[in-house]
Short mmCIF file of C-alpha atoms in Angstrom, two decimals:
data_model
loop_
_atom_site.label_atom_id
_atom_site.label_comp_id
_atom_site.label_asym_id
_atom_site.label_seq_id
_atom_site.Cartn_x
_atom_site.Cartn_y
_atom_site.Cartn_z
CA UNK F 1 11.81 -16.06 -7.07
CA UNK F 2 12.90 -12.64 -5.79
CA UNK F 3 16.57 -13.40 -6.33
CA UNK F 4 15.83 -14.60 -9.88
CA UNK F 5 13.88 -11.41 -10.57
CA UNK F 6 16.71 -9.22 -9.27
CA UNK F 7 19.21 -11.17 -11.39
CA UNK F 8 17.03 -10.66 -14.48
CA UNK F 9 16.69 -6.93 -13.79
CA UNK F 10 20.46 -6.66 -13.48
CA UNK F 11 21.10 -8.76 -16.59
CA UNK F 12 18.69 -6.61 -18.66
CA UNK F 13 20.03 -3.42 -17.00
CA UNK F 14 16.56 -2.40 -15.89
CA UNK F 15 15.78 -0.14 -12.95
CA UNK F 16 12.66 -0.50 -10.83
CA UNK F 17 10.92 2.02 -8.57
CA UNK F 18 8.06 1.45 -6.14
CA UNK F 19 5.02 3.48 -5.12
CA UNK F 20 3.87 1.73 -1.96
CA UNK F 21 0.89 2.11 0.30
CA UNK F 22 -0.11 -1.16 2.00
CA UNK F 23 3.42 -2.57 1.77
CA UNK F 24 4.90 0.52 3.49
CA UNK F 25 8.33 0.30 1.85
CA UNK F 26 8.71 -3.46 2.25
CA UNK F 27 8.97 -4.09 -1.50
CA UNK F 28 11.74 -1.52 -1.94
CA UNK F 29 13.68 -2.99 0.96
CA UNK F 30 13.38 -6.54 -0.35
CA UNK F 31 14.49 -5.61 -3.86
CA UNK F 32 17.54 -3.83 -2.42
CA UNK F 33 18.86 -6.91 -0.60
CA UNK F 34 19.76 -9.33 -3.41
CA UNK F 35 22.48 -7.39 -5.17
CA UNK F 36 25.84 -6.29 -3.81
CA UNK F 37 24.67 -2.78 -4.52
CA UNK F 38 20.89 -2.42 -4.55
CA UNK F 39 21.27 0.64 -6.78
CA UNK F 40 22.09 -1.69 -9.67
CA UNK F 41 18.38 -2.44 -9.95
CA UNK F 42 16.50 -0.22 -7.49
CA UNK F 43 16.03 3.42 -8.43
CA UNK F 44 13.95 4.29 -5.38
CA UNK F 45 10.52 4.35 -3.87
CA UNK F 46 7.79 6.40 -2.29
CA UNK F 47 5.59 5.31 0.60
CA UNK F 48 2.22 7.03 0.35
CA UNK F 49 0.26 5.27 3.05
CA UNK F 50 -1.96 8.29 3.65
CA UNK F 51 -4.37 9.19 0.84
CA UNK F 52 -3.36 12.86 1.14
CA UNK F 53 0.12 11.98 -0.12
CA UNK F 54 -1.39 10.21 -3.12
CA UNK F 55 -3.03 13.52 -3.95
CA UNK F 56 -0.37 16.05 -2.97
CA UNK F 57 2.73 14.28 -4.30
CA UNK F 58 1.36 12.16 -7.13
CA UNK F 59 -1.52 14.39 -8.17
CA UNK F 60 -4.36 11.91 -7.85
CA UNK F 61 -7.75 13.55 -7.53
CA UNK F 62 -9.94 13.46 -4.45
CA UNK F 63 -12.75 12.31 -6.72
CA UNK F 64 -10.81 9.21 -7.87
CA UNK F 65 -9.97 8.24 -4.30
CA UNK F 66 -13.52 8.92 -3.06
CA UNK F 67 -15.11 6.99 -5.92
CA UNK F 68 -12.94 3.87 -5.71
CA UNK F 69 -11.18 4.07 -2.27
CA UNK F 70 -7.45 4.53 -1.59
CA UNK F 71 -6.95 0.77 -1.92
CA UNK F 72 -8.42 -0.06 -5.31
CA UNK F 73 -7.38 -1.18 -8.77
CA UNK F 74 -8.17 2.26 -10.22
CA UNK F 75 -6.10 4.19 -7.67
CA UNK F 76 -3.22 1.72 -7.93
CA UNK F 77 -3.22 2.00 -11.72
CA UNK F 78 -3.10 5.80 -11.45
CA UNK F 79 -0.22 5.57 -8.97
CA UNK F 80 1.82 3.48 -11.41
CA UNK F 81 1.18 5.83 -14.32
CA UNK F 82 1.94 9.00 -12.37
CA UNK F 83 4.88 7.27 -10.69
CA UNK F 84 6.58 7.22 -14.09
CA UNK F 85 6.60 11.03 -14.01
CA UNK F 86 8.17 11.02 -10.55
CA UNK F 87 10.78 8.34 -11.34
CA UNK F 88 11.58 9.27 -14.94
CA UNK F 89 14.66 7.04 -15.12
CA UNK F 90 12.85 3.91 -13.97
CA UNK F 91 12.18 1.21 -16.54
CA UNK F 92 9.55 -0.41 -14.32
CA UNK F 93 7.18 1.23 -11.84
CA UNK F 94 5.40 -1.00 -9.34
CA UNK F 95 2.48 0.49 -7.40
CA UNK F 96 0.83 -1.38 -4.54
CA UNK F 97 -2.21 -0.66 -2.40
CA UNK F 98 -4.34 -2.98 -0.33
CA UNK F 99 -5.46 -4.20 3.03
CA UNK F 100 -2.54 -5.69 4.91
CA UNK F 101 -4.45 -5.82 8.19
CA UNK F 102 -7.83 -4.73 9.59
CA UNK F 103 -8.63 -1.04 9.85
CA UNK F 104 -8.83 0.05 6.23
CA UNK F 105 -11.69 0.01 3.77
CA UNK F 106 -12.33 -3.71 3.96
CA UNK F 107 -15.65 -5.10 2.77
CA UNK F 108 -17.05 -8.50 1.75
CA UNK F 109 -15.83 -7.78 -1.81
CA UNK F 110 -12.46 -6.52 -0.56
CA UNK F 111 -11.46 -8.40 2.60
CA UNK F 112 -8.24 -8.00 4.58
CA UNK F 113 -5.45 -9.63 2.57
CA UNK F 114 -6.56 -8.04 -0.72
CA UNK F 115 -3.78 -6.31 -2.63
CA UNK F 116 -3.85 -4.32 -5.85
CA UNK F 117 -0.66 -4.08 -7.89
CA UNK F 118 -0.03 -2.13 -11.08
CA UNK F 119 3.20 -2.55 -13.02
CA UNK F 120 4.08 0.10 -15.59
CA UNK F 121 6.54 -1.27 -18.14
CA UNK F 122 7.28 -0.22 -21.72
CA UNK F 123 4.48 2.37 -21.79
CA UNK F 124 1.82 -0.10 -20.64
CA UNK F 125 0.29 -0.64 -17.22
CA UNK F 126 -0.67 -4.11 -16.08
CA UNK F 127 -3.12 -4.54 -13.21
CA UNK F 128 -3.24 -7.43 -10.73
CA UNK F 129 -5.35 -8.32 -7.73
CA UNK F 130 -4.21 -10.81 -5.10
CA UNK F 131 -5.95 -12.31 -2.09
CA UNK F 132 -3.23 -13.42 0.34
CA UNK F 133 -3.78 -15.22 3.63
CA UNK F 134 -1.53 -15.34 6.68
CA UNK F 135 -0.04 -12.91 9.15
CA UNK F 136 0.90 -9.43 7.90
CA UNK F 137 4.54 -10.56 7.58
CA UNK F 138 3.55 -13.69 5.63
CA UNK F 139 1.32 -11.61 3.37
CA UNK F 140 4.17 -9.22 2.57
CA UNK F 141 6.55 -12.08 1.78
CA UNK F 142 3.99 -13.75 -0.51
CA UNK F 143 3.17 -10.41 -2.15
CA UNK F 144 6.85 -9.77 -2.84
CA UNK F 145 7.20 -13.17 -4.51
CA UNK F 146 4.05 -12.59 -6.60
CA UNK F 147 5.34 -9.23 -7.79
CA UNK F 148 8.78 -10.67 -8.59
CA UNK F 149 7.08 -13.37 -10.65
CA UNK F 150 4.92 -10.82 -12.52
CA UNK F 151 7.93 -8.62 -13.29
CA UNK F 152 9.83 -11.60 -14.70
CA UNK F 153 6.82 -12.64 -16.78
CA UNK F 154 6.49 -9.14 -18.25
CA UNK F 155 10.20 -8.81 -19.04
CA UNK F 156 10.34 -12.25 -20.63
CA UNK F 157 7.15 -11.77 -22.64
CA UNK F 158 8.37 -8.44 -24.03
CA UNK F 159 11.75 -9.94 -24.95
CA UNK F 160 10.17 -12.70 -27.04
#
């Protein structure tokens, strides 16, 4: 799926950028591997694991983070929208937060393995929530495939 997504991005001459928290740069690295030159499709990325970076670099408010938590749909959506200002030349911004492993803000409603993804494409932001089982490495691999699938769905639906 990832290879197909990278091929589609290249074919459509689209550039993607990532704002990553829970995935800690994993998505950017995976999207850079499938092309002879990753720069054909990957503009760049920002890892903002610490909530202070979400505020200082991307301008999210303390109130938003306090109200919803650093790993939430609302914060992830805001990361994708503000990420467009940081990566102006990107056609697609993918923001990801979540609970890769224990130690974050997990709860019965938001257990470990919960990921929030927001994809900003053609002036719209699309929000997704995934619950992924497995080891941290397995979760990241499954998350990458889910995001690749969502990107392809969005590109193909907008082309129709």
